[in-house]
Amino acid sequence: MNKPLRHVWLVVGVLFVLLFTSTTYFQVVAQSRLNANGQNLRTTYNEYGRHRGPIVVDGEAIANSTASGDTYGYLRGYDPGAMYAPVTGYYSVVYGFSGIERSLNDTLSGEADALFYHRISDILSGKQGRGATVELTLDAKAQEAAWDALDGRRGSVVALDPETGAVLAMVSSPSYDPNKLASHDTAAVQEAWSQLNDDPDRPMTNRAIGGDLYPPGSAFKLVVASAALESGDYTADSVIPGPGTYTLPNSSSVMNNFSGGRQEPCGPDDESTLAEALRQSCNTSFAQLGVAVGEDQLATTAEEFGFGQRLEIPLSVTPSSIGTDLDDAQLATTSIGQYEDRVTPLQMAMVAGTFANDGVVMEPQLVQAVRTSDLSTVAELSPKELGQPLSASNAAQMRQMMVGVVEDGTGTAAAIDGVEVGGKTGTAEWGEDRAAHSWYVGYGQVDDQKIAVAVVVEEGGYGSRTAAPIARDVMEAVINP
């Protein structure tokens, strides 16, 4: 009997080891792969069957979850959808998620580490688990003003609080309705997805922070002027050359002083002050100024503004950039916002905000607070300095020059009665036989109210005519003189 019993125990032992090994493999080693398998419907139902926290702007939910009465449990809804879609993103049972829905998925679903004790409390009290509420920094009036002013044209508007970095508006146009992607009708979702991806206007691209970045045109002259002031060799009253044309160094190419081929010089004797050159947006003045300042100083100043830095706000932001290893001809063209200059509207809003914040650029942030269902605060916005591209005194000089642009220069369409408004327009060439992109970058302030704004309208032509009025509408929505 002993020998048969030993055989039985050996078989039982081997089966136990196999069972233990297989269980360990599937529950530990292969867990991630199996959870990610598109055929694992249990994972899908678990994910979409949780009550997801709302995304809130000014106390109103712009993204919310309601009981769906089907196998998925809850349906995500967006109201208003398209105006906020580039920020909220979509939450789809077919195509996953994007935007804040993706960046803060663990928070909205209630699975974030910071919500551990809240989950335990829900379990012990028998409550249904709920995700946290994400309150955005967006100002509903500013967002609506930007959306209405763009009026469906391709482009973007970004507005910031210069002192905190809070994003007050982030609009990308054209946009899309995320409700069509959140539907539980998979056939309808797939059709909507195909239409959106086939659209040549790329409505699902957040132009404010990514996609094909833009040449900034003359708006980049703000960075060049800052670099000149920081070099210590220039002030707003420094006299610089401004001929009607400028032959690029070691080149036969000739730069005209103004867009549209105009060749009037800046000031008598082909020269003017730095302030006057900015007011008139003289190309030849800034091309030669950039060469005189040098690539190193320009690159250092641009980096301090945030160029080349990867940001998570928490949306991922494509870094803005300028060319490197430039010869003088390339540096001259770079200094008027062309050549390899590529920027996001967010980056240019950061540039404008720096002048209104005494030379300090703040890290942009989209989340004001995260709160649990019982209104306990999990996290709140904490302002963070990103860099200081220029001193407070030089920032004051920049404000003075930018005010001149709005009061009696190319930016008069951005003026607001009773408000200090400073800015810079831009008309950015980007392709043969294509209309130029229209830019306005600036700030507004009165008493303790401040706002920085950047507007780009694709193929909008002159920034003074197209972008500046949009910026004015957004600033007026926030500032009350």
Short mmCIF file of C-alpha atoms in Angstrom, two decimals:
data_model
loop_
_atom_site.label_atom_id
_atom_site.label_comp_id
_atom_site.label_asym_id
_atom_site.label_seq_id
_atom_site.Cartn_x
_atom_site.Cartn_y
_atom_site.Cartn_z
CA MET A 1 0.00 0.00 0.00
CA ASN A 2 2.84 2.41 0.73
CA LYS A 3 4.10 2.39 -2.83
CA PRO A 4 0.68 3.13 -4.44
CA LEU A 5 0.05 5.87 -1.87
CA ARG A 6 3.38 7.47 -2.67
CA HIS A 7 2.44 7.46 -6.35
CA VAL A 8 -0.88 9.14 -5.55
CA TRP A 9 0.79 11.80 -3.42
CA LEU A 10 3.41 12.38 -6.11
CA VAL A 11 0.70 12.93 -8.72
CA VAL A 12 -1.24 15.24 -6.36
CA GLY A 13 1.94 17.16 -5.60
CA VAL A 14 2.76 17.61 -9.30
CA LEU A 15 -0.81 18.75 -10.02
CA PHE A 16 -0.62 21.21 -7.14
CA VAL A 17 2.66 22.65 -8.44
CA LEU A 18 1.20 22.94 -11.94
CA LEU A 19 -1.93 24.62 -10.58
CA PHE A 20 0.12 27.03 -8.48
CA THR A 21 2.42 27.80 -11.41
CA SER A 22 -0.39 28.39 -13.90
CA THR A 23 -2.32 30.55 -11.44
CA THR A 24 0.76 32.62 -10.71
CA TYR A 25 1.51 33.00 -14.41
CA PHE A 26 -1.96 34.16 -15.42
CA GLN A 27 -2.57 36.39 -12.38
CA VAL A 28 0.90 37.94 -12.11
CA VAL A 29 3.17 37.38 -15.10
CA ALA A 30 0.56 37.61 -17.89
CA GLN A 31 -1.84 39.96 -16.12
CA SER A 32 -0.94 43.10 -18.05
CA ARG A 33 -0.97 41.35 -21.42
CA LEU A 34 -4.33 39.70 -20.78
CA ASN A 35 -5.87 42.92 -19.46
CA ALA A 36 -4.72 44.73 -22.57
CA ASN A 37 -6.12 42.08 -24.89
CA GLY A 38 -8.92 43.61 -26.94
CA GLN A 39 -10.94 40.37 -26.65
CA ASN A 40 -11.00 40.54 -22.85
CA LEU A 41 -14.47 42.01 -22.45
CA ARG A 42 -14.41 41.67 -18.65
CA THR A 43 -11.63 44.25 -18.47
CA THR A 44 -13.60 46.54 -20.78
CA TYR A 45 -16.75 46.23 -18.69
CA ASN A 46 -14.80 46.81 -15.47
CA GLU A 47 -13.22 49.94 -16.93
CA TYR A 48 -16.38 51.48 -18.33
CA GLY A 49 -18.65 50.17 -15.59
CA ARG A 50 -17.16 52.48 -12.94
CA HIS A 51 -18.74 55.84 -12.19
CA ARG A 52 -16.30 58.36 -13.58
CA GLY A 53 -15.78 61.71 -11.89
CA PRO A 54 -16.89 64.88 -13.67
CA ILE A 55 -14.67 67.49 -15.33
CA VAL A 56 -15.77 70.92 -14.14
CA VAL A 57 -15.37 74.53 -15.33
CA ASP A 58 -16.61 77.38 -13.12
CA GLY A 59 -18.71 74.98 -11.06
CA GLU A 60 -20.45 73.39 -14.06
CA ALA A 61 -19.71 69.87 -15.29
CA ILE A 62 -18.56 69.86 -18.92
CA ALA A 63 -18.01 66.08 -18.83
CA ASN A 64 -20.13 63.72 -16.74
CA SER A 65 -21.18 60.08 -16.39
CA THR A 66 -24.76 58.83 -16.30
CA ALA A 67 -26.18 55.33 -15.92
CA SER A 68 -26.56 53.82 -19.38
CA GLY A 69 -28.71 50.79 -18.60
CA ASP A 70 -26.56 48.59 -20.84
CA THR A 71 -23.62 46.22 -20.30
CA TYR A 72 -21.18 49.13 -20.02
CA GLY A 73 -22.90 50.63 -16.99
CA TYR A 74 -22.21 54.32 -17.60
CA LEU A 75 -22.23 56.69 -20.57
CA ARG A 76 -19.88 59.66 -20.75
CA GLY A 77 -21.51 62.91 -21.85
CA TYR A 78 -20.06 66.31 -22.83
CA ASP A 79 -21.88 69.65 -22.70
CA PRO A 80 -20.94 71.83 -24.46
CA GLY A 81 -18.92 69.29 -26.36
CA ALA A 82 -16.93 70.82 -29.22
CA MET A 83 -15.90 74.03 -27.43
CA TYR A 84 -14.01 72.07 -24.75
CA ALA A 85 -13.18 68.90 -26.72
CA PRO A 86 -9.48 69.74 -27.30
CA VAL A 87 -9.11 69.91 -23.49
CA THR A 88 -11.44 67.19 -22.22
CA GLY A 89 -10.73 64.78 -25.06
CA TYR A 90 -13.08 61.82 -25.50
CA TYR A 91 -13.84 58.64 -23.51
CA SER A 92 -14.78 55.88 -25.93
CA VAL A 93 -15.55 52.19 -25.48
CA VAL A 94 -14.10 51.66 -28.96
CA TYR A 95 -11.11 54.00 -29.22
CA GLY A 96 -10.05 54.59 -25.61
CA PHE A 97 -9.51 58.14 -24.44
CA SER A 98 -7.62 61.37 -25.06
CA GLY A 99 -7.10 64.80 -23.49
CA ILE A 100 -7.77 65.20 -19.76
CA GLU A 101 -9.76 61.95 -19.90
CA ARG A 102 -6.48 60.21 -20.70
CA SER A 103 -3.99 62.32 -18.72
CA LEU A 104 -6.01 62.04 -15.49
CA ASN A 105 -7.70 58.70 -16.14
CA ASP A 106 -6.65 57.23 -12.77
CA THR A 107 -8.02 60.28 -10.96
CA LEU A 108 -11.32 60.36 -12.83
CA SER A 109 -11.79 56.59 -12.45
CA GLY A 110 -10.90 56.69 -8.74
CA GLU A 111 -7.86 54.42 -9.12
CA ALA A 112 -5.15 57.01 -8.39
CA ASP A 113 -2.82 56.35 -5.46
CA ALA A 114 -3.88 59.66 -3.88
CA LEU A 115 -7.43 58.27 -3.63
CA PHE A 116 -6.45 55.02 -1.85
CA TYR A 117 -7.91 55.95 1.55
CA HIS A 118 -11.04 57.31 -0.08
CA ARG A 119 -11.53 53.94 -1.83
CA ILE A 120 -11.09 52.09 1.48
CA SER A 121 -13.62 54.41 3.12
CA ASP A 122 -16.16 53.70 0.36
CA ILE A 123 -15.65 49.95 0.74
CA LEU A 124 -16.08 50.01 4.53
CA SER A 125 -19.17 52.22 4.33
CA GLY A 126 -20.74 50.18 1.55
CA LYS A 127 -20.81 53.11 -0.90
CA GLN A 128 -20.42 52.66 -4.61
CA GLY A 129 -16.94 53.70 -5.73
CA ARG A 130 -16.81 57.01 -7.55
CA GLY A 131 -14.04 58.84 -9.36
CA ALA A 132 -12.73 62.22 -8.26
CA THR A 133 -13.89 65.56 -9.63
CA VAL A 134 -11.34 67.46 -11.73
CA GLU A 135 -11.83 71.23 -11.63
CA LEU A 136 -10.12 73.01 -14.53
CA THR A 137 -8.58 76.48 -14.45
CA LEU A 138 -10.53 77.54 -17.55
CA ASP A 139 -12.68 80.65 -17.38
CA ALA A 140 -16.00 79.86 -19.05
CA LYS A 141 -16.46 83.44 -20.35
CA ALA A 142 -12.97 83.57 -21.84
CA GLN A 143 -13.40 80.14 -23.44
CA GLU A 144 -16.72 81.10 -24.99
CA ALA A 145 -15.37 84.44 -26.21
CA ALA A 146 -12.43 82.72 -27.90
CA TRP A 147 -14.66 80.06 -29.43
CA ASP A 148 -17.15 82.59 -30.77
CA ALA A 149 -14.44 84.92 -32.11
CA LEU A 150 -12.66 82.16 -34.05
CA ASP A 151 -16.05 81.28 -35.51
CA GLY A 152 -14.96 77.97 -37.01
CA ARG A 153 -11.82 79.29 -38.70
CA ARG A 154 -8.72 77.11 -38.42
CA GLY A 155 -6.60 78.32 -35.55
CA SER A 156 -6.24 78.54 -31.81
CA VAL A 157 -6.52 80.86 -28.82
CA VAL A 158 -4.74 80.44 -25.49
CA ALA A 159 -5.14 82.75 -22.50
CA LEU A 160 -3.18 82.54 -19.24
CA ASP A 161 -3.10 84.15 -15.82
CA PRO A 162 0.45 85.61 -15.94
CA GLU A 163 0.93 85.38 -12.17
CA THR A 164 -0.12 81.75 -11.61
CA GLY A 165 0.19 80.08 -15.01
CA ALA A 166 -3.48 79.04 -14.87
CA VAL A 167 -4.86 78.41 -18.36
CA LEU A 168 -7.94 80.61 -18.72
CA ALA A 169 -8.84 79.65 -22.28
CA MET A 170 -7.69 76.95 -24.66
CA VAL A 171 -9.59 76.76 -27.92
CA SER A 172 -8.65 74.84 -31.03
CA SER A 173 -10.73 75.19 -34.17
CA PRO A 174 -12.26 73.41 -35.95
CA SER A 175 -13.21 70.98 -33.21
CA TYR A 176 -15.44 67.91 -32.88
CA ASP A 177 -18.28 66.53 -30.80
CA PRO A 178 -16.84 64.01 -28.30
CA ASN A 179 -20.35 62.67 -27.61
CA LYS A 180 -20.24 60.91 -30.98
CA LEU A 181 -17.15 58.99 -29.87
CA ALA A 182 -18.52 58.31 -26.37
CA SER A 183 -21.64 56.60 -27.73
CA HIS A 184 -22.17 52.90 -26.98
CA ASP A 185 -23.36 52.36 -30.56
CA THR A 186 -20.06 50.98 -31.87
CA ALA A 187 -21.05 51.22 -35.53
CA ALA A 188 -21.93 54.90 -35.16
CA VAL A 189 -18.70 55.53 -33.24
CA GLN A 190 -16.61 53.89 -35.97
CA GLU A 191 -18.32 55.96 -38.65
CA ALA A 192 -17.75 59.19 -36.70
CA TRP A 193 -14.11 58.22 -36.13
CA SER A 194 -13.54 57.64 -39.85
CA GLN A 195 -15.10 60.96 -40.77
CA LEU A 196 -13.01 62.87 -38.23
CA ASN A 197 -9.75 61.23 -39.29
CA ASP A 198 -10.50 61.77 -42.98
CA ASP A 199 -11.25 65.47 -42.47
CA PRO A 200 -8.37 67.51 -43.99
CA ASP A 201 -8.93 70.26 -41.39
CA ARG A 202 -7.81 67.84 -38.63
CA PRO A 203 -10.53 68.66 -36.06
CA MET A 204 -9.10 66.22 -33.50
CA THR A 205 -5.74 68.01 -33.36
CA ASN A 206 -5.26 70.35 -30.41
CA ARG A 207 -3.61 73.22 -32.27
CA ALA A 208 -2.97 75.07 -28.99
CA ILE A 209 -0.31 72.63 -27.86
CA GLY A 210 0.59 70.30 -30.74
CA GLY A 211 0.06 69.22 -34.29
CA ASP A 212 2.04 71.00 -36.99
CA LEU A 213 3.54 73.93 -35.10
CA TYR A 214 3.40 77.43 -36.53
CA PRO A 215 6.01 79.96 -37.64
CA PRO A 216 5.38 82.93 -35.30
CA GLY A 217 6.22 85.67 -37.77
CA SER A 218 6.73 89.12 -36.30
CA ALA A 219 5.35 88.02 -32.91
CA PHE A 220 8.80 86.47 -32.37
CA LYS A 221 10.29 89.96 -32.35
CA LEU A 222 9.22 90.08 -28.69
CA VAL A 223 11.78 87.37 -27.94
CA VAL A 224 14.47 89.14 -29.98
CA ALA A 225 13.81 92.45 -28.23
CA SER A 226 14.00 90.70 -24.85
CA ALA A 227 17.33 89.11 -25.79
CA ALA A 228 18.67 92.52 -26.86
CA LEU A 229 17.66 94.14 -23.57
CA GLU A 230 19.13 91.25 -21.55
CA SER A 231 22.44 91.51 -23.41
CA GLY A 232 22.95 94.85 -21.65
CA ASP A 233 23.84 96.59 -24.91
CA TYR A 234 20.38 97.95 -25.71
CA THR A 235 17.47 99.83 -24.18
CA ALA A 236 14.09 100.78 -25.61
CA ASP A 237 15.68 104.08 -26.72
CA SER A 238 18.70 102.54 -28.45
CA VAL A 239 18.95 103.59 -32.10
CA ILE A 240 19.15 100.68 -34.54
CA PRO A 241 19.27 100.56 -38.36
CA GLY A 242 16.08 100.07 -40.34
CA PRO A 243 16.66 100.40 -44.09
CA GLY A 244 13.93 99.69 -46.60
CA THR A 245 15.73 96.53 -47.74
CA TYR A 246 18.43 94.32 -46.27
CA THR A 247 20.65 91.96 -48.22
CA LEU A 248 21.15 88.91 -46.04
CA PRO A 249 24.78 88.25 -45.04
CA ASN A 250 26.76 86.13 -47.51
CA SER A 251 23.65 85.84 -49.65
CA SER A 252 21.98 87.45 -52.63
CA SER A 253 18.55 87.26 -50.94
CA VAL A 254 16.98 90.62 -50.13
CA MET A 255 14.61 91.14 -47.19
CA ASN A 256 11.93 93.81 -47.49
CA ASN A 257 11.19 95.92 -44.44
CA PHE A 258 7.46 95.15 -44.31
CA SER A 259 5.10 92.39 -45.35
CA GLY A 260 3.56 92.73 -48.78
CA GLY A 261 6.89 93.77 -50.27
CA ARG A 262 6.83 97.32 -48.87
CA GLN A 263 10.29 98.88 -48.65
CA GLU A 264 9.83 102.07 -46.63
CA PRO A 265 12.65 102.58 -44.13
CA CYS A 266 12.04 102.88 -40.39
CA GLY A 267 12.69 106.49 -39.44
CA PRO A 268 14.79 109.22 -41.01
CA ASP A 269 18.26 108.26 -42.14
CA ASP A 270 17.15 104.60 -42.22
CA GLU A 271 17.23 104.18 -38.43
CA SER A 272 14.92 104.36 -35.42
CA THR A 273 14.76 103.49 -31.75
CA LEU A 274 14.14 99.88 -30.70
CA ALA A 275 10.72 100.93 -29.41
CA GLU A 276 9.82 102.53 -32.73
CA ALA A 277 11.05 99.49 -34.66
CA LEU A 278 8.78 97.25 -32.58
CA ARG A 279 5.86 99.65 -32.98
CA GLN A 280 6.19 99.60 -36.76
CA SER A 281 7.31 95.94 -36.87
CA CYS A 282 10.38 96.70 -38.99
CA ASN A 283 11.81 93.49 -40.46
CA THR A 284 15.22 94.84 -41.42
CA SER A 285 15.69 96.34 -37.95
CA PHE A 286 15.06 93.05 -36.16
CA ALA A 287 16.97 90.95 -38.68
CA GLN A 288 20.09 93.04 -38.08
CA LEU A 289 19.40 93.22 -34.34
CA GLY A 290 19.26 89.42 -34.12
CA VAL A 291 22.59 89.12 -35.91
CA ALA A 292 24.15 91.73 -33.60
CA VAL A 293 22.81 90.06 -30.44
CA GLY A 294 24.01 86.65 -31.61
CA GLU A 295 22.63 83.13 -31.64
CA ASP A 296 23.82 82.25 -28.12
CA GLN A 297 22.00 85.14 -26.44
CA LEU A 298 18.87 84.58 -28.52
CA ALA A 299 18.82 80.84 -27.83
CA THR A 300 19.36 81.35 -24.09
CA THR A 301 16.53 83.86 -23.86
CA ALA A 302 14.19 81.63 -25.88
CA GLU A 303 14.97 78.67 -23.62
CA GLU A 304 14.18 80.74 -20.53
CA PHE A 305 10.80 81.54 -22.06
CA GLY A 306 10.17 77.78 -22.35
CA PHE A 307 11.36 76.96 -25.87
CA GLY A 308 12.65 73.40 -26.10
CA GLN A 309 11.12 72.35 -22.78
CA ARG A 310 8.67 69.46 -22.50
CA LEU A 311 5.62 70.39 -20.46
CA GLU A 312 2.77 68.36 -19.00
CA ILE A 313 -0.11 70.65 -18.05
CA PRO A 314 -1.17 67.71 -17.62
CA LEU A 315 -1.76 67.47 -21.40
CA SER A 316 1.50 66.86 -23.23
CA VAL A 317 2.79 69.98 -24.98
CA THR A 318 4.98 69.79 -28.07
CA PRO A 319 8.12 71.89 -27.41
CA SER A 320 8.52 75.07 -29.44
CA SER A 321 11.86 75.55 -31.16
CA ILE A 322 14.17 77.71 -33.24
CA GLY A 323 16.96 76.60 -35.55
CA THR A 324 20.45 75.78 -34.30
CA ASP A 325 23.97 76.26 -35.71
CA LEU A 326 22.75 79.21 -37.72
CA ASP A 327 24.75 81.30 -40.12
CA ASP A 328 24.06 85.05 -40.11
CA ALA A 329 21.54 84.86 -42.95
CA GLN A 330 19.58 82.16 -41.14
CA LEU A 331 19.84 84.06 -37.86
CA ALA A 332 18.49 87.19 -39.53
CA THR A 333 15.49 85.29 -40.91
CA THR A 334 14.99 83.53 -37.57
CA SER A 335 14.84 86.93 -35.85
CA ILE A 336 11.71 87.91 -37.75
CA GLY A 337 9.97 84.65 -36.85
CA GLN A 338 10.67 82.68 -40.01
CA TYR A 339 13.27 80.07 -41.10
CA GLU A 340 12.93 77.12 -38.66
CA ASP A 341 11.00 78.91 -35.90
CA ARG A 342 8.05 76.74 -34.83
CA VAL A 343 5.81 77.54 -31.88
CA THR A 344 2.59 76.60 -30.14
CA PRO A 345 0.05 79.27 -29.21
CA LEU A 346 0.57 78.19 -25.59
CA GLN A 347 4.26 79.05 -25.82
CA MET A 348 3.52 82.49 -27.22
CA ALA A 349 0.97 83.14 -24.47
CA MET A 350 3.73 82.26 -21.99
CA VAL A 351 5.97 84.85 -23.67
CA ALA A 352 3.29 87.53 -23.31
CA GLY A 353 2.58 86.57 -19.70
CA THR A 354 6.24 86.97 -18.78
CA PHE A 355 6.16 90.71 -19.47
CA ALA A 356 3.06 91.14 -17.30
CA ASN A 357 4.74 89.18 -14.49
CA ASP A 358 7.93 91.24 -14.13
CA GLY A 359 10.03 88.96 -16.32
CA VAL A 360 9.11 85.63 -14.69
CA VAL A 361 7.46 82.93 -16.79
CA MET A 362 5.12 80.62 -14.89
CA GLU A 363 4.52 76.97 -15.67
CA PRO A 364 1.11 76.69 -17.38
CA GLN A 365 -1.42 74.50 -15.58
CA LEU A 366 -4.91 73.33 -16.53
CA VAL A 367 -6.08 71.79 -13.24
CA GLN A 368 -7.33 74.04 -10.45
CA ALA A 369 -8.22 71.27 -7.99
CA VAL A 370 -9.04 67.59 -7.57
CA ARG A 371 -11.81 66.74 -5.09
CA THR A 372 -13.46 63.53 -3.92
CA SER A 373 -17.21 62.95 -4.02
CA ASP A 374 -17.48 64.25 -0.43
CA LEU A 375 -15.67 67.46 -1.54
CA SER A 376 -12.41 66.64 0.24
CA THR A 377 -9.51 68.30 -1.57
CA VAL A 378 -6.92 65.90 -2.94
CA ALA A 379 -4.80 68.43 -4.85
CA GLU A 380 -4.83 72.14 -5.71
CA LEU A 381 -3.01 74.34 -8.18
CA SER A 382 0.38 75.44 -6.89
CA PRO A 383 2.04 78.16 -9.03
CA LYS A 384 5.53 77.22 -10.22
CA GLU A 385 8.18 79.40 -11.81
CA LEU A 386 9.56 78.01 -15.06
CA GLY A 387 12.25 80.59 -15.76
CA GLN A 388 13.18 84.27 -15.83
CA PRO A 389 14.19 85.32 -19.33
CA LEU A 390 14.51 89.00 -18.42
CA SER A 391 14.76 91.27 -15.40
CA ALA A 392 11.83 93.19 -13.93
CA SER A 393 13.22 96.45 -15.28
CA ASN A 394 13.61 95.03 -18.78
CA ALA A 395 10.12 93.53 -18.56
CA ALA A 396 8.86 97.04 -17.79
CA GLN A 397 10.59 98.34 -20.91
CA MET A 398 8.98 95.58 -22.96
CA ARG A 399 5.53 96.49 -21.60
CA GLN A 400 6.11 100.12 -22.49
CA MET A 401 7.10 99.19 -26.05
CA MET A 402 4.17 96.77 -26.43
CA VAL A 403 1.71 99.40 -25.22
CA GLY A 404 3.07 101.62 -28.00
CA VAL A 405 2.23 98.90 -30.53
CA VAL A 406 -1.40 98.87 -29.37
CA GLU A 407 -1.83 102.60 -28.89
CA ASP A 408 -0.26 103.73 -32.16
CA GLY A 409 1.08 100.74 -34.09
CA THR A 410 -0.03 97.53 -35.71
CA GLY A 411 -2.05 96.34 -32.71
CA THR A 412 -4.67 99.08 -32.34
CA ALA A 413 -7.52 96.60 -32.91
CA ALA A 414 -6.68 94.97 -29.54
CA ALA A 415 -7.13 98.18 -27.52
CA ILE A 416 -9.63 98.26 -24.62
CA ASP A 417 -10.73 101.52 -23.02
CA GLY A 418 -9.48 101.86 -19.46
CA VAL A 419 -7.14 98.85 -19.71
CA GLU A 420 -3.38 98.73 -20.21
CA VAL A 421 -3.02 96.55 -23.29
CA GLY A 422 0.31 95.68 -24.83
CA GLY A 423 0.97 93.33 -27.69
CA LYS A 424 2.55 92.41 -30.96
CA THR A 425 0.99 91.35 -34.23
CA GLY A 426 2.47 88.87 -36.65
CA THR A 427 1.94 87.89 -40.27
CA ALA A 428 3.73 84.59 -40.72
CA GLU A 429 4.59 83.32 -44.19
CA TRP A 430 4.62 79.53 -44.39
CA GLY A 431 4.26 78.32 -47.97
CA GLU A 432 4.25 79.45 -51.56
CA ASP A 433 0.91 80.66 -52.87
CA ARG A 434 -0.60 80.35 -49.38
CA ALA A 435 -2.01 83.20 -47.34
CA ALA A 436 0.05 84.05 -44.25
CA HIS A 437 -0.96 82.99 -40.75
CA SER A 438 -2.35 85.79 -38.60
CA TRP A 439 -0.91 86.30 -35.07
CA TYR A 440 -1.51 88.47 -32.05
CA VAL A 441 0.44 88.00 -28.79
CA GLY A 442 -0.08 90.29 -25.82
CA TYR A 443 -1.44 91.05 -22.38
CA GLY A 444 -4.03 93.20 -20.64
CA GLN A 445 -4.04 94.46 -17.07
CA VAL A 446 -5.98 96.79 -14.83
CA ASP A 447 -5.61 96.96 -11.06
CA ASP A 448 -5.03 93.35 -9.92
CA GLN A 449 -6.59 91.75 -13.02
CA LYS A 450 -4.20 90.37 -15.63
CA ILE A 451 -4.43 88.16 -18.70
CA ALA A 452 -1.96 87.06 -21.36
CA VAL A 453 -3.23 85.85 -24.71
CA ALA A 454 -1.99 84.38 -27.97
CA VAL A 455 -4.12 84.05 -31.11
CA VAL A 456 -3.29 82.39 -34.40
CA VAL A 457 -5.64 82.15 -37.37
CA GLU A 458 -4.37 79.92 -40.14
CA GLU A 459 -4.09 81.75 -43.45
CA GLY A 460 -5.78 84.71 -41.77
CA GLY A 461 -3.52 87.34 -43.33
CA TYR A 462 -2.48 90.40 -41.39
CA GLY A 463 -2.42 89.91 -37.63
CA SER A 464 -3.57 93.49 -37.14
CA ARG A 465 -6.83 92.77 -38.95
CA THR A 466 -7.67 89.19 -38.01
CA ALA A 467 -6.00 88.05 -34.78
CA ALA A 468 -5.94 91.30 -32.78
CA PRO A 469 -9.75 91.71 -32.56
CA ILE A 470 -10.07 88.11 -31.33
CA ALA A 471 -7.54 88.80 -28.57
CA ARG A 472 -9.48 91.90 -27.56
CA ASP A 473 -12.70 89.90 -27.16
CA VAL A 474 -10.99 87.32 -24.95
CA MET A 475 -9.32 89.94 -22.75
CA GLU A 476 -12.59 91.83 -22.37
CA ALA A 477 -14.27 88.63 -21.13
CA VAL A 478 -11.84 88.43 -18.20
CA ILE A 479 -10.88 92.05 -17.40
CA ASN A 480 -13.46 94.52 -16.17
CA PRO A 481 -12.10 98.10 -16.13
#
